[in-house]
Coordinates of C-alpha atoms in Angstrom, one line a residue:
Chain A
M1 CA -23.9 -7.4 41.1
K2 CA -24.5 -5.0 38.2
R3 CA -21.0 -3.6 38.8
L4 CA -19.6 -7.1 38.5
F5 CA -21.4 -7.8 35.2
A6 CA -20.2 -4.5 33.9
A7 CA -16.6 -5.4 34.8
L8 CA -17.0 -8.8 33.1
A9 CA -18.4 -7.1 30.0
V10 CA -15.5 -4.7 29.9
L11 CA -13.0 -7.6 30.3
C12 CA -14.6 -9.6 27.5
A13 CA -14.9 -6.6 25.2
A14 CA -11.4 -5.3 25.8
K15 CA -9.7 -8.6 25.3
G16 CA -6.7 -8.2 23.0
F17 CA -7.9 -5.2 20.9
A18 CA -7.8 -1.5 21.4
A19 CA -9.5 1.4 19.6
S20 CA -8.3 4.9 18.7
E21 CA -9.8 8.2 19.3
P22 CA -11.7 9.7 16.3
V23 CA -9.8 12.0 14.0
L24 CA -10.5 13.9 10.8
V25 CA -9.0 12.2 7.8
H26 CA -8.8 14.0 4.4
T27 CA -9.1 11.5 1.5
A28 CA -8.6 12.6 -2.1
P29 CA -7.9 16.3 -2.7
L30 CA -9.7 16.4 -6.0
H31 CA -13.1 15.9 -4.4
N32 CA -12.3 17.4 -1.1
R33 CA -12.4 21.1 -0.6
L34 CA -11.2 20.8 2.9
W35 CA -8.0 19.0 1.8
M36 CA -5.9 22.1 1.5
T37 CA -8.0 24.7 3.2
V38 CA -7.5 26.0 6.7
V39 CA -10.8 25.8 8.5
S40 CA -9.9 26.9 12.0
N41 CA -7.3 29.0 13.8
E42 CA -5.7 25.8 15.2
V43 CA -4.1 24.0 12.2
P44 CA -2.5 20.8 13.3
L45 CA 0.5 19.9 11.1
S46 CA 1.8 16.3 11.3
W47 CA 4.7 14.5 9.7
A48 CA 6.8 11.4 10.1
W49 CA 10.3 12.2 11.4
P50 CA 13.0 10.6 9.2
P51 CA 15.3 8.3 11.1
D52 CA 18.4 10.1 9.9
A53 CA 17.2 13.6 10.7
H54 CA 18.6 15.6 13.7
S55 CA 16.8 18.9 13.2
A56 CA 14.2 20.5 10.9
V57 CA 13.1 23.9 9.8
L58 CA 9.5 24.8 8.8
T59 CA 8.9 27.9 6.8
L60 CA 5.4 29.4 6.1
A61 CA 5.4 31.9 3.3
G62 CA 2.3 33.7 2.0
K63 CA 1.3 37.2 1.1
Y64 CA 0.6 38.0 4.8
V65 CA 2.6 35.2 6.4
N66 CA 6.3 34.9 6.8
E67 CA 7.2 32.6 9.6
T68 CA 10.1 30.2 10.3
V69 CA 10.1 27.6 13.0
A70 CA 13.1 25.4 14.0
F71 CA 12.8 22.0 15.5
D72 CA 15.8 20.6 17.4
G73 CA 15.3 16.9 17.9
V74 CA 12.4 14.6 17.1
T75 CA 9.2 16.5 16.5
T76 CA 6.2 15.1 14.6
D77 CA 3.4 17.7 15.3
W78 CA 3.1 21.5 15.4
I79 CA 0.0 23.7 15.6
W80 CA 0.0 26.7 13.4
R81 CA -2.3 29.6 14.4
P82 CA -2.9 31.8 11.4
A83 CA -4.5 34.5 13.5
D84 CA -1.2 35.1 15.3
V85 CA -0.1 37.2 12.3
P86 CA -1.6 40.5 11.3
D87 CA -4.5 40.6 8.9
A88 CA -5.0 36.9 8.9
A89 CA -8.7 37.4 8.4
R90 CA -7.9 38.2 4.8
D91 CA -7.5 35.5 2.1
D92 CA -4.1 34.1 1.6
V93 CA -2.2 31.2 0.1
V94 CA 0.6 29.9 2.2
D95 CA 3.5 27.7 1.0
L96 CA 4.8 25.4 3.7
L97 CA 8.3 23.9 3.4
L98 CA 9.6 21.5 6.0
T99 CA 13.3 20.7 5.6
F100 CA 14.9 17.9 7.7
R101 CA 18.6 18.1 8.3
G102 CA 21.1 15.4 9.4
A103 CA 23.9 15.4 11.9
G104 CA 26.1 17.5 9.6
D105 CA 23.3 20.0 8.9
E106 CA 22.9 18.4 5.4
P107 CA 19.3 18.2 4.0
V108 CA 17.9 14.6 4.4
G109 CA 14.3 15.2 3.4
V110 CA 11.9 17.9 2.3
L111 CA 8.1 18.1 2.6
A112 CA 6.1 20.7 0.8
A113 CA 2.4 21.7 0.9
R114 CA 0.2 24.7 0.0
L115 CA -2.7 25.8 2.2
A116 CA -5.4 28.3 1.6
V117 CA -6.4 30.6 4.4
V118 CA -9.9 32.0 3.6
A119 CA -11.3 35.0 5.2
G120 CA -13.2 33.9 8.3
A121 CA -11.2 30.8 8.9
A122 CA -8.8 32.3 11.4
G123 CA -10.9 35.1 13.0
P124 CA -14.0 37.3 12.7
V125 CA -15.3 38.1 9.3
R126 CA -18.0 40.4 8.1
V127 CA -21.2 38.6 7.1
M128 CA -23.8 40.1 4.9
P129 CA -27.2 38.8 5.9
D130 CA -29.1 40.0 2.8
E131 CA -28.2 38.6 -0.6
S132 CA -29.9 41.5 -2.2
T133 CA -27.3 43.9 -1.0
S134 CA -24.9 45.1 -3.7
D135 CA -22.0 44.3 -1.4
W136 CA -22.7 40.6 -1.6
T137 CA -20.4 39.7 -4.5
R138 CA -17.9 42.5 -3.9
V139 CA -14.3 41.6 -3.6
K140 CA -12.1 44.3 -2.5
E141 CA -8.6 42.9 -1.8
D142 CA -7.3 39.4 -2.2
V143 CA -9.1 36.4 -3.7
V144 CA -8.2 32.8 -3.2
I145 CA -9.1 31.0 -6.4
G146 CA -9.5 27.4 -5.5
Y147 CA -9.8 24.6 -8.0
D148 CA -9.6 21.5 -6.0
A149 CA -12.9 19.8 -7.0
A150 CA -14.5 18.2 -10.0
W151 CA -11.5 18.1 -12.3
R152 CA -10.5 14.5 -11.7
D153 CA -11.6 12.9 -15.0
S154 CA -10.4 15.6 -17.4
A155 CA -7.3 16.6 -15.5
K156 CA -6.0 13.3 -14.2
M157 CA -3.3 13.0 -17.0
A158 CA -2.2 16.6 -16.7
S159 CA 1.2 17.5 -15.5
G160 CA -0.1 20.6 -13.6
S161 CA -2.4 23.5 -14.0
R162 CA -2.2 27.0 -15.5
L163 CA -4.2 30.1 -14.5
T164 CA -4.1 33.0 -17.0
I165 CA -5.5 36.4 -16.2
V166 CA -5.9 38.8 -19.1
K167 CA -6.0 42.4 -18.1
P168 CA -8.3 45.0 -19.7
D169 CA -5.2 46.5 -21.5
G170 CA -4.5 43.1 -23.2
G171 CA -1.6 42.2 -21.0
A172 CA -1.6 38.7 -19.4
V173 CA -0.3 37.1 -16.3
T174 CA 0.1 33.4 -16.2
N175 CA 0.5 31.3 -13.0
V176 CA 1.8 27.8 -13.6
M177 CA 1.2 25.3 -10.8
A178 CA 2.7 21.9 -10.3
D179 CA -0.6 20.3 -9.2
V180 CA -3.9 19.8 -11.0
S181 CA -5.6 20.9 -7.8
G182 CA -4.7 23.7 -5.5
F183 CA -5.1 27.4 -5.0
A184 CA -3.9 30.7 -6.4
L185 CA -4.0 34.0 -4.7
W186 CA -5.0 37.1 -6.8
N187 CA -4.2 40.4 -5.2
V188 CA -6.8 42.4 -7.1
K189 CA -6.3 45.6 -5.1
S190 CA -2.9 46.1 -6.6
E191 CA -2.9 49.3 -8.6
R192 CA -1.1 47.6 -11.5
W193 CA -4.2 45.6 -12.3
G194 CA -6.3 48.6 -13.2
F195 CA -10.1 48.6 -13.8
G196 CA -12.3 47.1 -16.5
A197 CA -13.0 43.6 -17.7
F198 CA -10.7 40.7 -16.8
T199 CA -10.7 37.3 -18.3
L200 CA -9.6 34.3 -16.2
A201 CA -8.8 31.0 -17.8
L202 CA -7.7 27.8 -16.1
D203 CA -6.4 24.8 -18.1
F204 CA -4.4 21.7 -17.5
P205 CA -1.3 21.1 -19.7
G206 CA -1.3 17.4 -20.7
G207 CA -4.9 17.0 -19.8
S208 CA -8.2 18.3 -21.0
G209 CA -11.0 20.4 -19.5
G210 CA -10.9 23.9 -18.2
W211 CA -12.6 26.8 -16.6
E212 CA -13.3 30.4 -17.7
A213 CA -14.6 33.4 -15.9
T214 CA -14.9 37.2 -16.6
L215 CA -14.6 39.8 -14.0
T216 CA -15.4 43.5 -14.2
R217 CA -13.6 45.7 -11.8
L218 CA -15.1 49.1 -11.0
P219 CA -13.5 51.9 -8.9
G220 CA -14.6 51.3 -5.3
G221 CA -15.2 47.6 -5.6
T222 CA -14.9 44.5 -7.8
W223 CA -17.8 42.6 -9.3
V224 CA -17.4 39.1 -10.4
G225 CA -19.4 37.3 -13.0
I226 CA -19.0 33.7 -14.1
R227 CA -19.2 32.7 -17.8
Chain B
M1 CA -23.9 -17.1 42.9
R2 CA -21.6 -14.2 43.8
R3 CA -18.8 -16.6 44.4
T4 CA -19.3 -18.2 41.0
L5 CA -19.2 -14.9 39.2
L6 CA -16.1 -13.9 41.1
M7 CA -14.4 -17.1 40.1
L8 CA -15.5 -16.5 36.5
A9 CA -14.1 -13.0 36.7
S10 CA -10.8 -14.4 38.0
V11 CA -10.6 -16.9 35.2
L12 CA -11.2 -14.1 32.7
V13 CA -8.6 -11.9 34.2
L14 CA -6.0 -14.7 34.1
W15 CA -7.1 -15.6 30.5
H16 CA -6.8 -12.0 29.5
A17 CA -3.4 -11.6 31.2
V18 CA -1.5 -14.6 29.8
A19 CA -3.3 -16.3 26.9
E20 CA -2.9 -13.8 24.0
P21 CA -1.1 -10.6 23.0
V22 CA -2.7 -7.3 23.8
V23 CA -2.7 -4.1 21.8
S24 CA -2.8 -0.7 23.6
Q25 CA -2.1 3.0 23.1
V26 CA -3.6 3.1 19.6
T27 CA -3.3 6.6 18.0
V28 CA -4.2 7.7 14.5
R29 CA -3.0 10.8 12.7
Q30 CA -2.7 11.9 9.2
R31 CA 0.5 13.4 7.8
W32 CA -1.4 16.5 6.9
P33 CA -1.0 18.6 4.8
W34 CA 2.0 17.0 3.2
S35 CA 0.6 13.7 2.5
R36 CA -2.6 11.7 2.7
L37 CA -0.9 8.8 4.5
V38 CA -2.4 8.0 7.9
D39 CA -0.1 6.6 10.6
I40 CA -1.7 4.1 13.0
D41 CA 0.6 3.7 16.0
Y42 CA 0.2 1.0 18.7
V43 CA 2.0 -0.9 21.4
L44 CA 1.9 -4.7 21.4
E45 CA 2.6 -6.8 24.5
G46 CA 2.3 -10.5 25.4
V47 CA 3.6 -12.2 22.3
E48 CA 5.3 -15.3 23.5
G49 CA 5.3 -17.6 20.5
G50 CA 3.7 -18.3 17.2
M51 CA 3.1 -15.8 14.4
W52 CA 0.8 -12.9 15.0
D53 CA -0.8 -10.3 12.7
I54 CA -2.7 -7.1 13.6
E55 CA -6.3 -7.0 12.2
V56 CA -7.4 -3.5 11.4
R57 CA -11.1 -2.6 11.5
A58 CA -11.9 1.0 10.5
F59 CA -15.0 3.2 11.0
D60 CA -16.2 6.6 10.2
G61 CA -18.2 7.2 13.3
T62 CA -20.1 3.9 13.6
T63 CA -20.0 3.2 9.9
P64 CA -17.6 0.4 9.0
L65 CA -15.0 1.1 6.3
D66 CA -13.6 -1.7 4.1
L67 CA -9.9 -1.1 3.8
P68 CA -8.5 -2.9 0.8
F69 CA -5.5 -5.2 1.4
A70 CA -3.3 -3.0 -0.7
S71 CA -4.1 0.2 1.2
L72 CA -2.3 -1.0 4.3
S73 CA 1.4 -1.3 4.9
G74 CA 3.8 -1.4 7.9
D75 CA 3.8 -3.4 11.0
R76 CA 0.7 -5.5 10.5
A77 CA 2.2 -9.0 9.9
A78 CA 4.5 -11.2 11.9
V79 CA 4.5 -8.6 14.6
S80 CA 6.5 -8.6 17.8
N81 CA 6.3 -7.0 21.2
G82 CA 6.8 -3.2 21.4
P83 CA 5.7 -0.2 19.4
G84 CA 4.5 -0.6 15.9
R85 CA 3.1 1.5 13.0
I86 CA 0.6 0.6 10.3
V87 CA 0.2 3.1 7.5
W88 CA -3.1 3.5 5.7
N89 CA -3.2 5.1 2.3
P90 CA -6.7 6.5 1.8
T91 CA -6.2 7.1 -1.9
V92 CA -6.3 3.3 -2.5
T93 CA -9.7 3.2 -1.0
A94 CA -11.6 4.6 -3.9
Y95 CA -15.0 4.6 -2.5
T96 CA -14.1 6.9 0.4
N97 CA -12.3 9.4 -1.8
E98 CA -15.5 11.5 -2.3
Q99 CA -15.6 12.7 1.3
V100 CA -13.9 13.7 4.4
L101 CA -13.9 11.2 7.2
T102 CA -14.7 13.3 10.1
Q103 CA -14.8 10.6 12.8
F104 CA -12.2 8.1 11.6
T105 CA -11.3 5.5 14.2
V106 CA -9.6 2.1 14.1
E107 CA -9.8 -1.0 16.2
L108 CA -6.6 -3.1 16.3
T109 CA -6.7 -6.8 17.3
P110 CA -3.8 -9.2 17.4
V111 CA -4.8 -12.4 15.6
Q112 CA -3.0 -15.7 14.9
A113 CA -1.5 -15.6 11.4
P114 CA -3.0 -18.0 8.9
L115 CA -0.8 -20.8 7.5
Y116 CA -2.3 -20.8 4.0
L117 CA -4.1 -18.4 1.7
I118 CA -6.2 -19.9 -1.2
V119 CA -7.4 -17.6 -4.0
D120 CA -10.1 -18.9 -6.4
L121 CA -9.0 -18.0 -9.9
T122 CA -12.2 -19.1 -11.7
H123 CA -14.5 -16.2 -10.8
A124 CA -15.3 -13.6 -13.4
V125 CA -13.3 -10.3 -13.4
G126 CA -15.3 -7.6 -11.6
T127 CA -17.0 -10.0 -9.2
P128 CA -15.7 -10.1 -5.6
P129 CA -12.6 -12.4 -5.3
V130 CA -13.0 -15.6 -3.3
V131 CA -10.3 -15.8 -0.7
Q132 CA -9.9 -18.5 2.0
Y133 CA -7.5 -18.7 4.9
L134 CA -6.5 -22.0 6.5
Y135 CA -5.3 -22.1 10.1
E136 CA -3.4 -24.8 11.9
E137 CA -6.6 -26.1 13.5
D138 CA -8.2 -26.3 10.0
L139 CA -5.4 -28.6 8.8
A140 CA -5.5 -30.6 12.1
S141 CA -9.2 -31.3 11.5
G142 CA -8.2 -33.7 8.7
A143 CA -10.6 -32.0 6.2
Y144 CA -7.8 -31.0 3.9
G145 CA -5.8 -34.2 3.7
T146 CA -2.3 -35.0 4.8
V147 CA -0.3 -32.7 7.0
E148 CA 3.3 -33.4 7.9
T149 CA 5.0 -31.9 10.9
N150 CA 8.7 -31.7 11.1
P151 CA 9.4 -33.3 7.7
V152 CA 12.9 -31.9 7.9
P153 CA 15.0 -33.1 11.0
G154 CA 15.8 -30.2 13.3
V155 CA 13.4 -27.7 11.8
I156 CA 10.1 -26.9 13.4
S157 CA 7.7 -27.0 10.6
L158 CA 4.3 -27.9 9.2
A159 CA 3.7 -28.9 5.5
W160 CA 0.3 -29.4 4.0
T161 CA 1.1 -32.2 1.6
G162 CA -2.6 -33.0 1.0
V163 CA -2.6 -29.9 -1.2
T164 CA -1.3 -32.0 -4.1
N165 CA -4.3 -34.4 -4.0
D166 CA -6.6 -31.9 -5.8
V167 CA -5.6 -30.8 -9.3
A168 CA -7.7 -27.7 -8.9
N169 CA -5.1 -26.5 -6.3
K170 CA -2.6 -26.3 -9.2
T171 CA -4.9 -24.8 -11.9
D172 CA -8.1 -23.2 -10.6
R173 CA -6.8 -21.9 -7.3
L174 CA -3.7 -20.2 -6.2
V175 CA -2.4 -21.7 -2.9
L176 CA 0.1 -19.7 -0.9
R177 CA 2.0 -20.5 2.3
R178 CA 2.5 -17.8 4.9
V179 CA 6.2 -17.2 5.5
R180 CA 7.3 -14.5 7.9
D181 CA 5.5 -11.3 6.6
F182 CA 4.6 -12.6 3.1
Y183 CA 2.8 -15.4 1.4
I184 CA 4.5 -17.4 -1.3
G185 CA 3.1 -19.8 -3.9
V186 CA 3.2 -23.4 -2.8
F187 CA 3.7 -24.3 -6.4
E188 CA 5.5 -22.7 -9.3
W189 CA 3.0 -20.7 -11.4
T190 CA 1.2 -23.1 -13.8
Q191 CA -0.1 -22.9 -17.3
G192 CA -3.6 -23.8 -15.9
Q193 CA -3.5 -20.8 -13.6
R194 CA -2.4 -18.6 -16.5
K195 CA -5.5 -19.9 -18.5
N196 CA -7.8 -18.9 -15.7
V197 CA -6.2 -15.4 -15.4
N198 CA -5.5 -14.6 -19.1
G199 CA -8.3 -16.6 -20.7
A200 CA -6.0 -18.8 -22.8
Y201 CA -2.9 -20.9 -22.7
Y202 CA 0.4 -19.4 -23.7
S203 CA 0.9 -20.5 -27.3
N204 CA 4.4 -21.7 -26.8
S205 CA 4.9 -24.8 -24.6
Y206 CA 6.5 -28.2 -24.8
Y207 CA 3.1 -29.7 -23.9
T208 CA 0.2 -29.5 -26.3
N209 CA -2.4 -31.5 -24.5
A210 CA -4.5 -29.2 -22.3
T211 CA -4.7 -31.7 -19.4
D212 CA -1.0 -32.1 -19.4
R213 CA 0.0 -28.5 -19.7
A214 CA -2.5 -27.3 -17.0
V215 CA -0.5 -28.7 -14.2
H216 CA 2.9 -27.9 -15.6
P217 CA 4.8 -24.7 -14.8
E218 CA 4.4 -21.8 -17.2
E219 CA 7.7 -21.2 -18.9
R220 CA 9.2 -19.2 -21.8
L221 CA 8.2 -16.0 -20.1
S222 CA 10.3 -12.9 -19.7
Y223 CA 10.5 -10.7 -16.7
V224 CA 9.0 -7.9 -18.8
V225 CA 5.9 -10.0 -19.8
I226 CA 5.4 -10.9 -16.1
R227 CA 5.7 -7.3 -14.7
G228 CA 6.2 -4.7 -17.4
A229 CA 9.1 -2.5 -18.6
P230 CA 10.7 0.9 -18.0
G231 CA 9.4 2.0 -21.4
D232 CA 5.7 1.4 -20.4
N233 CA 3.4 4.2 -19.5
P234 CA 3.5 4.4 -16.6
A235 CA 7.0 3.0 -16.3
V236 CA 7.6 -0.3 -14.5
D237 CA 11.2 -0.6 -13.1
W238 CA 11.5 -2.0 -9.7
P239 CA 12.7 -0.7 -7.2
A240 CA 12.6 2.8 -8.8
T241 CA 8.9 2.5 -9.5
G242 CA 8.0 0.5 -6.4
R243 CA 5.4 -2.3 -6.7
A244 CA 3.7 -0.9 -9.8
V245 CA 3.2 -3.4 -12.6
K246 CA 1.8 -3.0 -16.1
P247 CA -2.0 -3.6 -16.0
S248 CA -1.9 -5.9 -19.0
S249 CA 1.1 -7.9 -17.7
L250 CA 0.6 -11.3 -16.1
L251 CA 0.8 -9.9 -12.6
G252 CA -1.4 -7.0 -13.6
R253 CA -4.1 -9.3 -14.7
L254 CA -3.7 -11.5 -11.6
R255 CA -4.0 -8.3 -9.5
T256 CA -7.2 -7.3 -11.3
K257 CA -8.7 -10.7 -11.0
S258 CA -7.8 -11.3 -7.3
G259 CA -7.9 -7.8 -5.9
L260 CA -4.6 -8.6 -4.2
P261 CA -1.2 -7.0 -5.0
F262 CA 0.7 -10.1 -6.0
D263 CA 4.3 -9.7 -7.1
L264 CA 7.6 -11.6 -7.8
P265 CA 9.6 -12.5 -4.6
T266 CA 12.7 -10.5 -3.9
D267 CA 16.0 -12.5 -4.0
E268 CA 16.1 -12.5 -0.2
Q269 CA 12.5 -13.6 0.1
W270 CA 13.0 -16.4 -2.4
E271 CA 16.0 -17.9 -0.5
F272 CA 14.4 -17.5 2.9
A273 CA 11.4 -19.4 1.7
C274 CA 13.4 -22.0 -0.1
R275 CA 15.6 -22.8 2.9
A276 CA 12.7 -23.0 5.4
G277 CA 15.0 -22.8 8.3
T278 CA 17.8 -24.9 6.9
A279 CA 21.4 -23.8 6.3
T280 CA 22.4 -26.7 4.1
R281 CA 22.9 -27.0 0.4
F282 CA 19.4 -28.4 -0.1
N283 CA 16.2 -27.7 2.0
N284 CA 15.9 -31.3 3.3
G285 CA 18.9 -30.8 5.5
S286 CA 21.3 -32.4 3.1
D287 CA 24.5 -31.2 1.5
D288 CA 24.7 -34.1 -0.9
L289 CA 23.8 -33.7 -4.5
S290 CA 21.9 -37.0 -4.4
A291 CA 19.2 -35.1 -2.4
M292 CA 17.8 -33.9 -5.7
E293 CA 16.4 -37.3 -6.4
E294 CA 13.6 -36.7 -3.8
L295 CA 13.5 -32.9 -4.0
G296 CA 13.2 -32.0 -7.6
W297 CA 13.4 -32.4 -11.3
Y298 CA 16.8 -31.8 -12.9
K299 CA 18.9 -33.0 -15.8
S300 CA 19.3 -36.6 -14.6
N301 CA 15.6 -37.3 -13.8
A302 CA 13.4 -34.8 -15.7
N303 CA 13.6 -36.5 -19.2
D304 CA 14.4 -33.2 -20.9
H305 CA 11.3 -31.2 -20.1
T306 CA 9.4 -29.6 -17.3
R307 CA 7.3 -31.8 -15.0
E308 CA 4.0 -31.5 -13.2
V309 CA 4.4 -29.2 -10.1
G310 CA 4.1 -30.7 -6.6
L311 CA 5.2 -34.2 -7.3
K312 CA 8.5 -34.1 -5.3
R313 CA 9.0 -33.7 -1.6
P314 CA 8.2 -30.2 -0.3
N315 CA 10.4 -28.3 2.1
A316 CA 9.6 -27.9 5.8
W317 CA 7.0 -25.2 5.1
G318 CA 5.3 -27.2 2.3
L319 CA 6.8 -25.4 -0.7
Y320 CA 7.3 -27.6 -3.7
D321 CA 9.9 -27.5 -6.5
M322 CA 12.1 -24.9 -4.8
H323 CA 14.9 -27.2 -6.1
G324 CA 14.6 -27.9 -9.9
N325 CA 11.8 -28.0 -12.5
V326 CA 12.0 -24.3 -13.7
E327 CA 14.2 -21.4 -12.8
E328 CA 12.3 -18.6 -11.1
W329 CA 12.4 -14.9 -11.7
C330 CA 13.0 -12.6 -8.8
L331 CA 12.4 -8.9 -8.5
D332 CA 16.0 -7.7 -8.0
W333 CA 18.7 -6.5 -10.3
F334 CA 21.5 -9.1 -10.5
D335 CA 24.3 -6.8 -11.5
A336 CA 25.4 -3.4 -10.5
E337 CA 25.1 -2.3 -14.2
R338 CA 21.4 -3.1 -14.0
T339 CA 21.2 -5.2 -17.1
L340 CA 20.2 -8.5 -15.6
R341 CA 17.4 -9.6 -13.3
V342 CA 17.9 -12.3 -10.7
R343 CA 16.8 -15.9 -11.4
R344 CA 17.0 -18.6 -8.7
N345 CA 16.8 -22.3 -8.7
G346 CA 18.1 -24.8 -11.3
S347 CA 15.9 -26.5 -13.8
W348 CA 15.1 -29.6 -15.7
L349 CA 18.0 -28.8 -18.0
R350 CA 20.7 -28.3 -15.3
E351 CA 22.8 -30.6 -13.1
A352 CA 21.8 -30.9 -9.5
S353 CA 24.4 -28.4 -8.2
Y354 CA 22.5 -25.5 -10.0
S355 CA 19.5 -26.2 -7.8
A356 CA 21.2 -25.4 -4.5
S357 CA 19.4 -23.1 -2.1
S358 CA 22.2 -20.5 -2.5
Y359 CA 22.5 -20.6 -6.3
S360 CA 21.7 -17.4 -8.1
T361 CA 22.3 -16.1 -11.6
G362 CA 21.1 -13.3 -13.8
Y363 CA 19.2 -13.0 -17.1
A364 CA 18.2 -10.2 -19.4
P365 CA 14.7 -9.0 -18.4
N366 CA 13.3 -9.3 -21.9
G367 CA 14.8 -12.8 -22.3
S368 CA 12.8 -16.0 -22.1
G369 CA 13.3 -19.7 -22.4
G370 CA 11.9 -23.1 -21.7
T371 CA 13.6 -23.2 -18.3
L372 CA 12.3 -19.9 -17.0
G373 CA 9.2 -19.7 -14.8
Y374 CA 8.3 -18.0 -11.6
R375 CA 6.1 -18.2 -8.4
V376 CA 4.2 -15.3 -6.9
V377 CA 4.3 -13.6 -3.5
L378 CA 1.8 -11.5 -1.6
N379 CA 3.6 -9.0 0.7
M380 CA 2.0 -8.0 4.0
R381 CA 4.2 -4.9 4.5

């Protein structure tokens, strides 16, 4: 009898409608640090296949990633495994470009995105259990500088963002990005950066607000201080 | 007891199998990381007649999410059997933008499409809009006045003619009829409706008495005043800029007040709604110019000015003044050079032939005149 009632309940409940399986949905990037950050070694990429596309090519290009994937025929999902490439445990910023092509191999659509791979997202990472250790704030190689949160009000009218790094010798390197939120990769280990005090400034052309930091790099390690 | 329950189960199975459409294979995925759009795919079976919509209920875990009307597009209205895709834009849902939805799920249910949508225009801006849907059974109950079925020979139809009995339906409310995958105003947009949305009557009108002008169509309005212009910031230039309108335009204010993305009809939508299933010169099934006597206000019967909306015979779907009274702006460009926007219908100034269902002409978007009005639509796709 119980089984019969259960069957009736299922029939009543299921009438007409159906539900989906739960999925992760990213909402607005400006208040969502996960929006453009890789958080596991299985990164599901999804897209809508244009009706006039016959093939597509996906390129992933970062400091440590250089990968090309071809899709012949309708494909709407692909899983990227960052740890399949060497040194993926290090920070990186990867530009993704998906180009759809028509029957004559002409481009019929392009999708672009930028993802940050942070150390530890795709594999083991060293964890320092004691905050008192001098290694805690040490940055030795690459740094992902993310600025995807808290800029909504001041930066919403901006046409993009600009990160300027002033070297100890007075020279400056400026990175201009098309978005008001995103990531920049700073390869601090490069010899051309030298040692001493660095000034970092982030601002938003066309908008207001900004962010500043100073960093002092010593031989054998880099120490970061926020101003 | 057991036999009774088995019979009940059999009835339920039969009811489940034949009575109503069924949705299955619901999948959700975000076009990540390229876009925030979320595709909701489904398969619909069992539609055998009538007009059906897909109702979307969303949750984060067990917490219900309120998805604004404007955040959904795609195959959610006037759906047919087979696969469909509804697209949800999470960025329109401001209150969920602060977080990641870790357990986002949807429930899709096929529901009978309403016949009418009624929006109360008298509530204060910032308070929740008051929206009412009317179904065929509501009208059949008699509570809303006269209903005519098949008022046009050979066309399966239903027209709520009792809508004209309450002046508030022309001034304090916006009554729209469901047509295919959009709603369209039962009446031409009136000056009374403008007063409710903009706070005051437009200064320039043939009528000066408030009681008179409230039920007359709003005229002397340019396309630019209704929607906005390419020179605005942000620019308004359909179709290049999509459904965007200037916030301080008439449609912008109506959107703010109602919470619903009203717009002008496209040229195609206007004619589809005007004809209501007919293929003749006029929407009562006639090709004769004399049909205008019962259908609308034109040069020979209007006495040289606009007339109260909703006094002539409606078409088979209950839309009034689709022939005559005022010309109506449509979204589209009229010419390849993109200098003129489409206007449909004739007017109180023109001969009957200008009011034919197929008649179309163009006018400069910043132009206005005493013959130019409009009616609104609400798109479900």
